[in-house]
CSV table of C-alpha atoms and ligand atoms in Angstrom, one decimal:
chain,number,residue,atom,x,y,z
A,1,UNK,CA,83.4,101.8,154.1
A,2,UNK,CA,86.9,102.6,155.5
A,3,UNK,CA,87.3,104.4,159.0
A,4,UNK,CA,90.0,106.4,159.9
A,5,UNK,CA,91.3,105.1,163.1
A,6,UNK,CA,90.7,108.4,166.2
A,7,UNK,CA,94.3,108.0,166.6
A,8,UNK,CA,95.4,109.4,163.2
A,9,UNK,CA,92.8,112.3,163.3
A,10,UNK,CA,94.2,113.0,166.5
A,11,UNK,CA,97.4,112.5,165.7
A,12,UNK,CA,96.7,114.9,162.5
A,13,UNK,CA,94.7,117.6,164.8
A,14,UNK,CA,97.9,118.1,166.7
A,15,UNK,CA,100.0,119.5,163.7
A,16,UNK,CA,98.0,120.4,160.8
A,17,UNK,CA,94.6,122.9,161.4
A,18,UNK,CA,91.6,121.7,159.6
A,19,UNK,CA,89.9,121.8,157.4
A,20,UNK,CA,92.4,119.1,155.5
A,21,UNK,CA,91.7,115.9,154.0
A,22,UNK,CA,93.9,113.3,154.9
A,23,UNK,CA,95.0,109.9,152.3
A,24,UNK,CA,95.5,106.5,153.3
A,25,UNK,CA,98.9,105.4,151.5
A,26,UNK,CA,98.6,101.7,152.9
A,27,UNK,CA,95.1,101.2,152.0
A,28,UNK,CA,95.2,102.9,148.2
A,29,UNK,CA,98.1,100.4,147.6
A,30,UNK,CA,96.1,97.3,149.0
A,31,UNK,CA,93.5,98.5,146.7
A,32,UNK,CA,95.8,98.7,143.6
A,33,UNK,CA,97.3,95.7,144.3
A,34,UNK,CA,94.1,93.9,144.5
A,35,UNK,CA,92.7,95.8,141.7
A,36,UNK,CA,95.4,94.4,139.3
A,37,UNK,CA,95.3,90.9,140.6
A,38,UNK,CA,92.4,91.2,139.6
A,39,UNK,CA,92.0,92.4,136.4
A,40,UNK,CA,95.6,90.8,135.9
A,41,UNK,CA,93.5,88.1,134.0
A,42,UNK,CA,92.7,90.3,131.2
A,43,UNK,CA,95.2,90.5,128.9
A,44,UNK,CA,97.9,93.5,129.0
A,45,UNK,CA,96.0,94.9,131.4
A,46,UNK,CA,96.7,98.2,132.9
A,47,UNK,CA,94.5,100.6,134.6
A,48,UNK,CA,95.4,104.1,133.6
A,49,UNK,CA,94.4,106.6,137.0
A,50,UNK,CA,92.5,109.5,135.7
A,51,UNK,CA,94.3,112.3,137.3
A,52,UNK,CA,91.7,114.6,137.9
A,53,UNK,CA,89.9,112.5,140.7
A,54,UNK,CA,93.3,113.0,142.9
A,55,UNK,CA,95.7,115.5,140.6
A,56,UNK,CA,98.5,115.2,143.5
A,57,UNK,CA,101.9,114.1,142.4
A,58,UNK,CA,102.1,112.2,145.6
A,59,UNK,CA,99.5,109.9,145.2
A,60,UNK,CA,100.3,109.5,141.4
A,61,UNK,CA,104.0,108.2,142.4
A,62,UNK,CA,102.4,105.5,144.6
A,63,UNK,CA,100.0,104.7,142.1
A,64,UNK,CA,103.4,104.2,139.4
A,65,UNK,CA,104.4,102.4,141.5
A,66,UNK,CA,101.6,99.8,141.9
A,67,UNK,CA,101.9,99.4,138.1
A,68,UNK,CA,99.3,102.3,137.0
A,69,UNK,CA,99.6,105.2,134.3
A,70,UNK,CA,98.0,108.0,134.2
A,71,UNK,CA,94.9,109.6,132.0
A,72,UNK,CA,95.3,113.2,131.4
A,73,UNK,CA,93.3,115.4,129.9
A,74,UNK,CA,94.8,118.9,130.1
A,75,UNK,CA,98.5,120.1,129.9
A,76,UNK,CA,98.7,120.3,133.6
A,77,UNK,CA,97.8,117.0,134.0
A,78,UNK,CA,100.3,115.6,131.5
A,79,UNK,CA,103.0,118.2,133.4
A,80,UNK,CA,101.8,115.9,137.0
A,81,UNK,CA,102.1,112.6,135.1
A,82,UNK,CA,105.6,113.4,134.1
A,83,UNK,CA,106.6,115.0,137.6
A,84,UNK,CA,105.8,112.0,139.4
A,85,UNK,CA,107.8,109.8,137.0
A,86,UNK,CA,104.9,108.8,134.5
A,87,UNK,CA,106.3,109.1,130.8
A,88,UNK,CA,105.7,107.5,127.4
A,89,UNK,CA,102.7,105.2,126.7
A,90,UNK,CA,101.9,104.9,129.9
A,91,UNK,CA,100.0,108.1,129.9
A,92,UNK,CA,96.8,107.9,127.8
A,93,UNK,CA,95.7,111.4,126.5
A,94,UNK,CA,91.6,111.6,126.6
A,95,UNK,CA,90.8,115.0,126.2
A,96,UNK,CA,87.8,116.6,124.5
A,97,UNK,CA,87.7,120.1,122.7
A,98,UNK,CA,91.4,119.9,123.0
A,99,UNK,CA,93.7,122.9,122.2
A,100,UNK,CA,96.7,122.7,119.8
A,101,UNK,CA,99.6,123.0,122.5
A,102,UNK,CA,97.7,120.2,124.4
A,103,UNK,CA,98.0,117.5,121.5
A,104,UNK,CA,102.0,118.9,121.3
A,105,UNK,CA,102.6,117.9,124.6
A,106,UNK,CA,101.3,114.7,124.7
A,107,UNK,CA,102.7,113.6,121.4
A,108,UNK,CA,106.2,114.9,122.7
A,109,UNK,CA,105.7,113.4,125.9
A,110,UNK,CA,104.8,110.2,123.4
A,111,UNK,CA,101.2,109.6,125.2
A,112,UNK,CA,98.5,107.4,123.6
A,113,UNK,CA,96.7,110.3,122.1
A,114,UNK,CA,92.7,109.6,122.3
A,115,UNK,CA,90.7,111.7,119.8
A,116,UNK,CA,87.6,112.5,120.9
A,117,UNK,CA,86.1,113.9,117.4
A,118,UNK,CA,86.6,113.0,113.6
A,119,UNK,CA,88.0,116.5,113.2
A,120,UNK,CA,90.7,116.3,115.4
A,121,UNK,CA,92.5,113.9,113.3
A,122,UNK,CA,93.3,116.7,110.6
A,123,UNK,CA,93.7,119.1,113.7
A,124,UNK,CA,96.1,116.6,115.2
A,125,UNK,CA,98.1,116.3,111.6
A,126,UNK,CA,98.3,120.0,111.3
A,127,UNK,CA,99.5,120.7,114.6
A,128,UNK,CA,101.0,118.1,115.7
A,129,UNK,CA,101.7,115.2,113.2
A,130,UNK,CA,100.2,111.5,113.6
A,131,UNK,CA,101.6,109.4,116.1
A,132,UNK,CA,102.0,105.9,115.2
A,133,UNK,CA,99.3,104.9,117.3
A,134,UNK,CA,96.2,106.6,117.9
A,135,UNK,CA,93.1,105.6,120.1
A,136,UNK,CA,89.2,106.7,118.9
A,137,UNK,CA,86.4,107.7,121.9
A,138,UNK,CA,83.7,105.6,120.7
A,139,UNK,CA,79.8,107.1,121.9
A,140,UNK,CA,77.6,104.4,121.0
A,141,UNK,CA,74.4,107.1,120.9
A,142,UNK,CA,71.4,105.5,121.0
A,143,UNK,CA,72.1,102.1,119.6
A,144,UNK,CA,71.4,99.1,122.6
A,145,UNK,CA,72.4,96.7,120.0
A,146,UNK,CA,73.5,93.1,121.1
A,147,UNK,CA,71.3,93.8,124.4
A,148,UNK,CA,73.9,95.6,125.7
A,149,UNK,CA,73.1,97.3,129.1
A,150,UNK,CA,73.9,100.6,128.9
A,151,UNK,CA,72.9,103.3,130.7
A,152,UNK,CA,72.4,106.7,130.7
A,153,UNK,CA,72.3,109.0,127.8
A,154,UNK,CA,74.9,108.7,125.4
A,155,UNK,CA,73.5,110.2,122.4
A,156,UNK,CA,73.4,113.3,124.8
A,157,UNK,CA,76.9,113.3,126.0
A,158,UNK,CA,79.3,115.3,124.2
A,159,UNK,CA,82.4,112.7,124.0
A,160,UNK,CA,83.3,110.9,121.4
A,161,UNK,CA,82.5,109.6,117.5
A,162,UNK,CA,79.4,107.9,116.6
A,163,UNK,CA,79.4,104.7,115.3
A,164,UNK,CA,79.8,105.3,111.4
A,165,UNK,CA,82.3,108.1,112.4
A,166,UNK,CA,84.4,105.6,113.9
A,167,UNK,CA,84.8,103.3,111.0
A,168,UNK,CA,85.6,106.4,109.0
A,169,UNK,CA,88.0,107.6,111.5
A,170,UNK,CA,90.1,104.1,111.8
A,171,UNK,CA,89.9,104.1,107.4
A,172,UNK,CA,91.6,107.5,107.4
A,173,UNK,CA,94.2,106.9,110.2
A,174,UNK,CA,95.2,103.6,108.0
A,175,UNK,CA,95.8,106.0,105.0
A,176,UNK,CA,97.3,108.1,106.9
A,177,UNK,CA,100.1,105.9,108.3
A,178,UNK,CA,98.8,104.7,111.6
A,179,UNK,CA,99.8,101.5,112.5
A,180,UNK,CA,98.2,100.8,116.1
A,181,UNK,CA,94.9,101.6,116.8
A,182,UNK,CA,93.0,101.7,120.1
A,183,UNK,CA,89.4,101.6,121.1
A,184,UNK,CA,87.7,104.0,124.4
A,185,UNK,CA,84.6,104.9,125.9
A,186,UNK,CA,83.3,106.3,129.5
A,187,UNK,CA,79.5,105.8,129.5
A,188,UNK,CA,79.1,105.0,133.2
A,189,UNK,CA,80.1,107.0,136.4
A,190,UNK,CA,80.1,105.7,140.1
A,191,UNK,CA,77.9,102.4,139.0
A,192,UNK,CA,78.1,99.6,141.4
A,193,UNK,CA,76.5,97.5,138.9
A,194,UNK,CA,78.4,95.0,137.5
A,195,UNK,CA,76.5,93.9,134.6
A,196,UNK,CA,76.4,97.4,133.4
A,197,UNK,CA,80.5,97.6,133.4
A,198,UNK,CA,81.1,94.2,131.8
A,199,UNK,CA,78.2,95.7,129.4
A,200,UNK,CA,80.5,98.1,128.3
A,201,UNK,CA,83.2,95.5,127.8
A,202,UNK,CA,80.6,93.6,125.7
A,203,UNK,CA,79.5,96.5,123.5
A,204,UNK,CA,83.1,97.5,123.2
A,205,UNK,CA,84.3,94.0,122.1
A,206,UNK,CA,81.8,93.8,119.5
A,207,UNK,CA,82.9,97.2,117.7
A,208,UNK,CA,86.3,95.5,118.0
A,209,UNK,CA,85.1,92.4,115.9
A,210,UNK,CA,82.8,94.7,113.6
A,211,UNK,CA,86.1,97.1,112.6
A,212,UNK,CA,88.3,93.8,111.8
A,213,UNK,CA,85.5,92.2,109.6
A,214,UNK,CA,84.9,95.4,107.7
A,215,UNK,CA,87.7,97.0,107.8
A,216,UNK,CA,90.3,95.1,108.0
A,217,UNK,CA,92.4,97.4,111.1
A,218,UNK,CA,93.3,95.0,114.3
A,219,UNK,CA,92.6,97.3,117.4
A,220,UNK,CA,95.5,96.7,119.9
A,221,UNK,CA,94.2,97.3,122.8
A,222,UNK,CA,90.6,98.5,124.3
A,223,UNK,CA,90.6,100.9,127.0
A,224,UNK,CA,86.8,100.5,128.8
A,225,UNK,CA,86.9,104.0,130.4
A,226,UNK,CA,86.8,104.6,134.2
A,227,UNK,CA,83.5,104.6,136.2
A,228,UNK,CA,84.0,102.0,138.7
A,229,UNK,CA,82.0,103.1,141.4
A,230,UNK,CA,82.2,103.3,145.6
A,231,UNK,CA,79.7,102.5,147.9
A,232,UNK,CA,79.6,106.1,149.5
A,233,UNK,CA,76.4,104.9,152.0
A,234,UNK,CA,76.7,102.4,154.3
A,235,UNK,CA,74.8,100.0,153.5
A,236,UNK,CA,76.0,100.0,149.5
A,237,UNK,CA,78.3,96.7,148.7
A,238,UNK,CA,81.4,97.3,147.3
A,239,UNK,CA,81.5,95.6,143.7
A,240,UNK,CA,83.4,92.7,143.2
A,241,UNK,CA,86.5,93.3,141.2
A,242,UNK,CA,87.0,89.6,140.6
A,243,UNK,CA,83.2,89.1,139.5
A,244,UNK,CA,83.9,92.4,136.9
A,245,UNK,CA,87.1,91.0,135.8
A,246,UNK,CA,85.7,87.0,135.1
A,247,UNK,CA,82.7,88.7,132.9
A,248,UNK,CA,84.9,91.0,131.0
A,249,UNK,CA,87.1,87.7,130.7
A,250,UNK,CA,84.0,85.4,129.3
A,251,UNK,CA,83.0,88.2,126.6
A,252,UNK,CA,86.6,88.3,125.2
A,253,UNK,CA,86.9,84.9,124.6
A,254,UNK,CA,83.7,84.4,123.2
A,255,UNK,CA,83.1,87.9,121.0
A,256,UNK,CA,86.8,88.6,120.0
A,257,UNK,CA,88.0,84.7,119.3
A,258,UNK,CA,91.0,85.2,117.5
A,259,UNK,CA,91.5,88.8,118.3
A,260,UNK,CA,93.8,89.8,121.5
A,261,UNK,CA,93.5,93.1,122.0
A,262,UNK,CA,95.0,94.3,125.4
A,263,UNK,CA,92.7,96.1,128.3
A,264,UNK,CA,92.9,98.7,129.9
A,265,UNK,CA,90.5,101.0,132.4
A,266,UNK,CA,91.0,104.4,133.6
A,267,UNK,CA,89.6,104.6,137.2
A,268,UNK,CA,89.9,107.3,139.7
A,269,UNK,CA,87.5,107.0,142.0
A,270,UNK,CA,87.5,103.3,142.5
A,271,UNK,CA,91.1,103.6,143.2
A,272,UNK,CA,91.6,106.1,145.5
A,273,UNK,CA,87.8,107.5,146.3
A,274,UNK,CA,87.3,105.4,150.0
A,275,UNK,CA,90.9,106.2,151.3
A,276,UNK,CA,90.4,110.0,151.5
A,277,UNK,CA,88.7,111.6,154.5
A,278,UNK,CA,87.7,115.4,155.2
A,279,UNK,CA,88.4,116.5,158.5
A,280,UNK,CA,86.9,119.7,159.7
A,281,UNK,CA,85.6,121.4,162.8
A,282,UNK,CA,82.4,122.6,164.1
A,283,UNK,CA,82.4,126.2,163.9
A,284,UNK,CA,79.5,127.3,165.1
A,285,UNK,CA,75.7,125.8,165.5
A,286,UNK,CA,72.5,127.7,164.9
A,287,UNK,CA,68.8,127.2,165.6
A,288,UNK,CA,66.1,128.7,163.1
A,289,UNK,CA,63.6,126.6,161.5
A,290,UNK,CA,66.0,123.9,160.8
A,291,UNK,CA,69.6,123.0,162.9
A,292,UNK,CA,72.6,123.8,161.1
A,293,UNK,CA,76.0,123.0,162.0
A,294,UNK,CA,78.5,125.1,160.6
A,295,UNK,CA,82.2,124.2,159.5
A,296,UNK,CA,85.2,125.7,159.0
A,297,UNK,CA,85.1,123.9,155.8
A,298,UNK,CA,83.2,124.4,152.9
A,299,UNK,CA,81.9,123.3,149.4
A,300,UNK,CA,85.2,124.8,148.0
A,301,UNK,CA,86.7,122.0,149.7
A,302,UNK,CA,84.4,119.4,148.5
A,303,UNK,CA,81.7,120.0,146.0
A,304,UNK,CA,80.3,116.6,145.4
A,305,UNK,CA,76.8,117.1,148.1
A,306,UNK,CA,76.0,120.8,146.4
A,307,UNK,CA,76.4,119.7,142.8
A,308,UNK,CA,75.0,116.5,142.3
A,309,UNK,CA,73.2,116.0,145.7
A,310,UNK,CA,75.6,113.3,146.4
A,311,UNK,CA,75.7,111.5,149.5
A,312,UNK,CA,79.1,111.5,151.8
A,313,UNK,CA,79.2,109.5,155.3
A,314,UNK,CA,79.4,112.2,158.3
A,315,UNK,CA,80.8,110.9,161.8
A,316,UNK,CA,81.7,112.7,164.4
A,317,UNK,CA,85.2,112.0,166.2
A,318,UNK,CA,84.1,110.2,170.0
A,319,UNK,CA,80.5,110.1,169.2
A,320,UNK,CA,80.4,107.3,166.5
A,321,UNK,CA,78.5,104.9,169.1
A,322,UNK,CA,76.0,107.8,170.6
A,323,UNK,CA,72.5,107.5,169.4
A,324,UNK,CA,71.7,109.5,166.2
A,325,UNK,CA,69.0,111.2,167.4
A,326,UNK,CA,69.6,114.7,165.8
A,327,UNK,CA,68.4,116.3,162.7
A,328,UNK,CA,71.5,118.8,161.3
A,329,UNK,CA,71.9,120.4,158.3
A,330,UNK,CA,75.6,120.0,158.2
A,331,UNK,CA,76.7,123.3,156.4
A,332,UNK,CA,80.1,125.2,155.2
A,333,UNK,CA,80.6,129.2,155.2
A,334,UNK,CA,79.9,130.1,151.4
A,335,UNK,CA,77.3,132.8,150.6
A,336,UNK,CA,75.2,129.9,148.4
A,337,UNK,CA,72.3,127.9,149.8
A,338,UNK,CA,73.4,124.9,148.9
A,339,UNK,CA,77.0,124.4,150.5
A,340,UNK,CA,75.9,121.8,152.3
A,341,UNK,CA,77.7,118.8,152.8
A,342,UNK,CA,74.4,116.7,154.2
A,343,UNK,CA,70.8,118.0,154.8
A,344,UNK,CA,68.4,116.3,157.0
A,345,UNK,CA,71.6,113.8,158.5
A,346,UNK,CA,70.6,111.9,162.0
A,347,UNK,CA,73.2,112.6,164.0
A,348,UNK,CA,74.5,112.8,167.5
A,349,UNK,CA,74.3,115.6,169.5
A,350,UNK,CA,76.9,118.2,168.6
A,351,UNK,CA,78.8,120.7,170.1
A,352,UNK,CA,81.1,123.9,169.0
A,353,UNK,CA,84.7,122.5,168.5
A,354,UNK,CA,83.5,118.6,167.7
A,355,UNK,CA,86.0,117.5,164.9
A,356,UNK,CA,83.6,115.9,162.0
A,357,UNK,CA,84.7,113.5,159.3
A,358,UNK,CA,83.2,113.3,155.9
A,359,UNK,CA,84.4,110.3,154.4
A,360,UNK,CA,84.9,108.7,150.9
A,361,UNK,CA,86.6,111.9,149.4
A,362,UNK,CA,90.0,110.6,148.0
A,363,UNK,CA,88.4,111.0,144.9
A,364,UNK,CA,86.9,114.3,143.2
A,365,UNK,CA,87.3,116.4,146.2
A,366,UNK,CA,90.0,118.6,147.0
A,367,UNK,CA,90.4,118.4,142.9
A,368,UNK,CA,86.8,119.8,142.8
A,369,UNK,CA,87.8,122.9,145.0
A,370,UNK,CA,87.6,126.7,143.7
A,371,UNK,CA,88.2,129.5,145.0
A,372,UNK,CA,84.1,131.6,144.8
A,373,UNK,CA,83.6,133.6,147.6
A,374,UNK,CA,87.2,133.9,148.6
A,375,UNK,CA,87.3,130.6,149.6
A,376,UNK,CA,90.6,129.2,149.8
A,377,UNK,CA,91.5,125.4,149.8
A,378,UNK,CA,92.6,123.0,152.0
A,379,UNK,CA,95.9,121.0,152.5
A,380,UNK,CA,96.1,117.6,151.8
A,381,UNK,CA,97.8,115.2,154.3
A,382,UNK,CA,99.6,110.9,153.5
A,383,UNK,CA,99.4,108.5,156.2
A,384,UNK,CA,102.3,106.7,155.4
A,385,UNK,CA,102.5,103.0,155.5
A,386,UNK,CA,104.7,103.2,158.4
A,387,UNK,CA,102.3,105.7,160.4
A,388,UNK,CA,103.8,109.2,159.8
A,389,UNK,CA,101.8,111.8,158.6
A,390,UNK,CA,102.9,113.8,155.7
A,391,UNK,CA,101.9,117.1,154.4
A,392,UNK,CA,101.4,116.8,150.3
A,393,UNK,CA,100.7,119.5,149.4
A,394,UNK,CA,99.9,122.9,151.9
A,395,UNK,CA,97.0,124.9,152.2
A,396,UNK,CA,96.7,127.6,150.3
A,397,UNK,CA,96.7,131.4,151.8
A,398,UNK,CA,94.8,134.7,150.5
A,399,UNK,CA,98.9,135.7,149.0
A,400,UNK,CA,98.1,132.7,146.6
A,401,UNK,CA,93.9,134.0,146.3
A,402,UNK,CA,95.9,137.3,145.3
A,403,UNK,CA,98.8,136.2,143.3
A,404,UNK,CA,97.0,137.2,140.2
A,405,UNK,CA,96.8,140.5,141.0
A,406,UNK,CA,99.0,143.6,140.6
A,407,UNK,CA,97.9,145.9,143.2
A,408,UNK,CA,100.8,148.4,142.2
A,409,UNK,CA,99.0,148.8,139.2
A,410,UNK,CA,96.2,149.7,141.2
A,411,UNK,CA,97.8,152.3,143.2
A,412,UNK,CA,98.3,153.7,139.9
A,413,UNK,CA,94.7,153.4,138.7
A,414,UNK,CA,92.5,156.1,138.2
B,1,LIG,C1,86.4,111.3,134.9
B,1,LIG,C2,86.9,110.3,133.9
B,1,LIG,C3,87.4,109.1,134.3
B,1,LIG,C4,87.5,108.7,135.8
B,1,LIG,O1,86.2,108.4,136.2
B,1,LIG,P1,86.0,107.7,137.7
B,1,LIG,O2,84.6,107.8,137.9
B,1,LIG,O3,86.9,108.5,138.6
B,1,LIG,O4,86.5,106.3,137.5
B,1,LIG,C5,88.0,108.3,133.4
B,1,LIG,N1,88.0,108.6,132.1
B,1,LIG,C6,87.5,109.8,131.6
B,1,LIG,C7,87.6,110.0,130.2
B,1,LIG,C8,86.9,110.7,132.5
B,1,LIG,O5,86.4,111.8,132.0
């Protein structure tokens, strides 16, 4: 788990009013760069950042820079991708239930298009016209053939084509003028078990093998999804990219032989999840039945702990080495029960004005945020890699929360 030093949060504190989350440039691109060293083995490899774990254009420039693309999945996510200087192939296109204008923009844009659905092939040709290349969402359902290790629920996930549907799908895009195929799936999220992401390799490699023996069709290149996951409590390990990267490297030779299709991955929260920090201040504390300590931010600012009950680290700035001896409810301002950030948490003592951190949100926070409740979100701050902080993008204000609205049409309304 990565700390933010007390000087940058104070440093921060200074200029910017909380809540804010604050991004590590330095240590996002030590992480990329170790990332593709990593998988660098694999051949082609590229890791395409899903852009809605950190949809800032900011962060996705450093990340082009590092060597990533970008996976989009809605027409203002392909807009980001091409802000920050993203163009061509390099953005991959994984979008499900996808309107028309969406599969325009990514095939002018010239994005790997990946269908999620056996009927979006004739929706793509109507509205769009086949692209040259065209990538399938594979969801394997129920099948654990090969003893692969996969886990959860496929066959209840709404992605993708089954198995027969994929054959089908590859058979028709070869009629239909397609000369470059690819090969996804995303059926893990936030594992730390190896095995279970080089088991998606395997599973992935053997489709690969099965399409070329019956079919005939060479897939270019496999892309294995994103789901590469943090170690958001303490005493979680970090997975070993290297150990990922050598088994995904032992499958290919041995499943796919002759075949050389290129990799690629689209993580988001791997790559920028532990280098993102919410700072916010203690409002106000209150003693009922339970002892809750109130922030000035709120589940609109980070929505992880009230939707899925997920765990983020909680320090307070000055009292990381007291003794944990209190119980808190650590709590934001929203008229719902559960925007809590942590129930239950040992903690020091705390006081009114105590600046808290809630770590590990570079990834799926701010982008999580809405607006219930009148609830507006935060800014987002860069520590450069020479020390400077940098505002990337501003808080927003209640002339934003009401840009929507014509209130001269109100005056008017009877
Ligand atoms: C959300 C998502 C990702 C990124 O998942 P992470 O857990 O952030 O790695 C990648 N691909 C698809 C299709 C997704 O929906």
């Amino acid at each position: 788990m990565k700390y933010l030093p007390e000087q940058k949060i104070l440093e921060a504190l200074n200029e910017f009013n909380t809540p804010f989350h604050i991004y590590d440039e330095k240590l996002i691109r030590e992480n990329a760069v170790q990332f593709k060293k990593a998988f660098g083995i694999l051949p082609g490899f590229r890791n395409y950042f899903a852009v809605k774990a950190l949809p800032n254009p900011f962060i996705l420039k450093v990340l082009e820079e590092e060597g990533m693309g970008a996976d989009c999945s809605s027409l203002p996510e392909l807009m980001l991708a091409e802000k920050a200087g993203i163009t061509g192939e390099n953005i991959m296109f994984s979008s499900n239930d996808t309107p028309a204008e969406e599969f325009k923009a990514a095939k002018k844009l010239g994005a790997i298009i990946n269908l999620d659905d056996m009927s979006h092939i004739e929706f793509l040709e109507k509205n769009a016209g086949i692209p040259r290349c065209v990538c399938l969402r594979y969801n394997p359902g129920k099948s654990r053939e090969g003893g692969n290790l996969i886990i959860g629920k496929p066959a209840e996930a709404k992605y993708g084509f089954t198995k027969e549907q994929l054959f089908e799908g590859y058979m028709l895009l070869k009629k239909k003028g397609v000369k470059r195929f690819g090969l996804h799936t995303m059926i893990v999220s936030n594992e730390l078990n190896e095995k279970y992401i080089i088991g998606t390799a395997i599973m992935l490699f053997e489709v690969i093998a099965e399409v070329k023996k019956r079919l005939d069709v060479a897939i270019e290149f496999v892309n294995l999804g994103g789901g590469i996951g943090i170690p958001y409590r303490p005493e979680q390990k970090a997975v070993s990219y290297e150990r990922i990267a050598n088994g995904i490297k032992k499958a290919y030779e041995e499943i796919l032989v002759n075949l050389k299709p290129k990799i690629f991955m689209e993580c988001g929260r791997a790559i920028t999840g532990p280098y993102g920090w919410l700072v916010a201040r203690v409002r106000h504390i209150k003693h009922t039945y339970k002892d809750y300590v109130g922030l000035d931010a709120s589940m609109a600012n980070l929505m992880r702990p009230a939707i899925y009950g997920a765990h983020h680290h909680i320090t307070v700035v000055g009292k990381e080495k007291k003794p944990h001896n209190h119980r808190y409810d650590v709590t934001g301002s929203l008229c719902e029960n559960n925007d809590k950030f942590a129930i239950d948490r040992m903690l020091p003592e705390i006081r009114e004005g105590d600046v808290i951190v809630i770590h590990d949100t570079g990834a799926h926070g701010h982008a999580m945020g809405f607006n219930y409740n009148g609830k507006l979100r935060s800014a987002e701050l860069l520590i450069r890699e020479d020390g400077s902080i940098i505002e990337i993008r501003r808080a927003e204000t209640t002339d934003d929360y009401f840009a929507t609205l014509d209130f001269n049409r109100l005056k008017k309304f009877k």
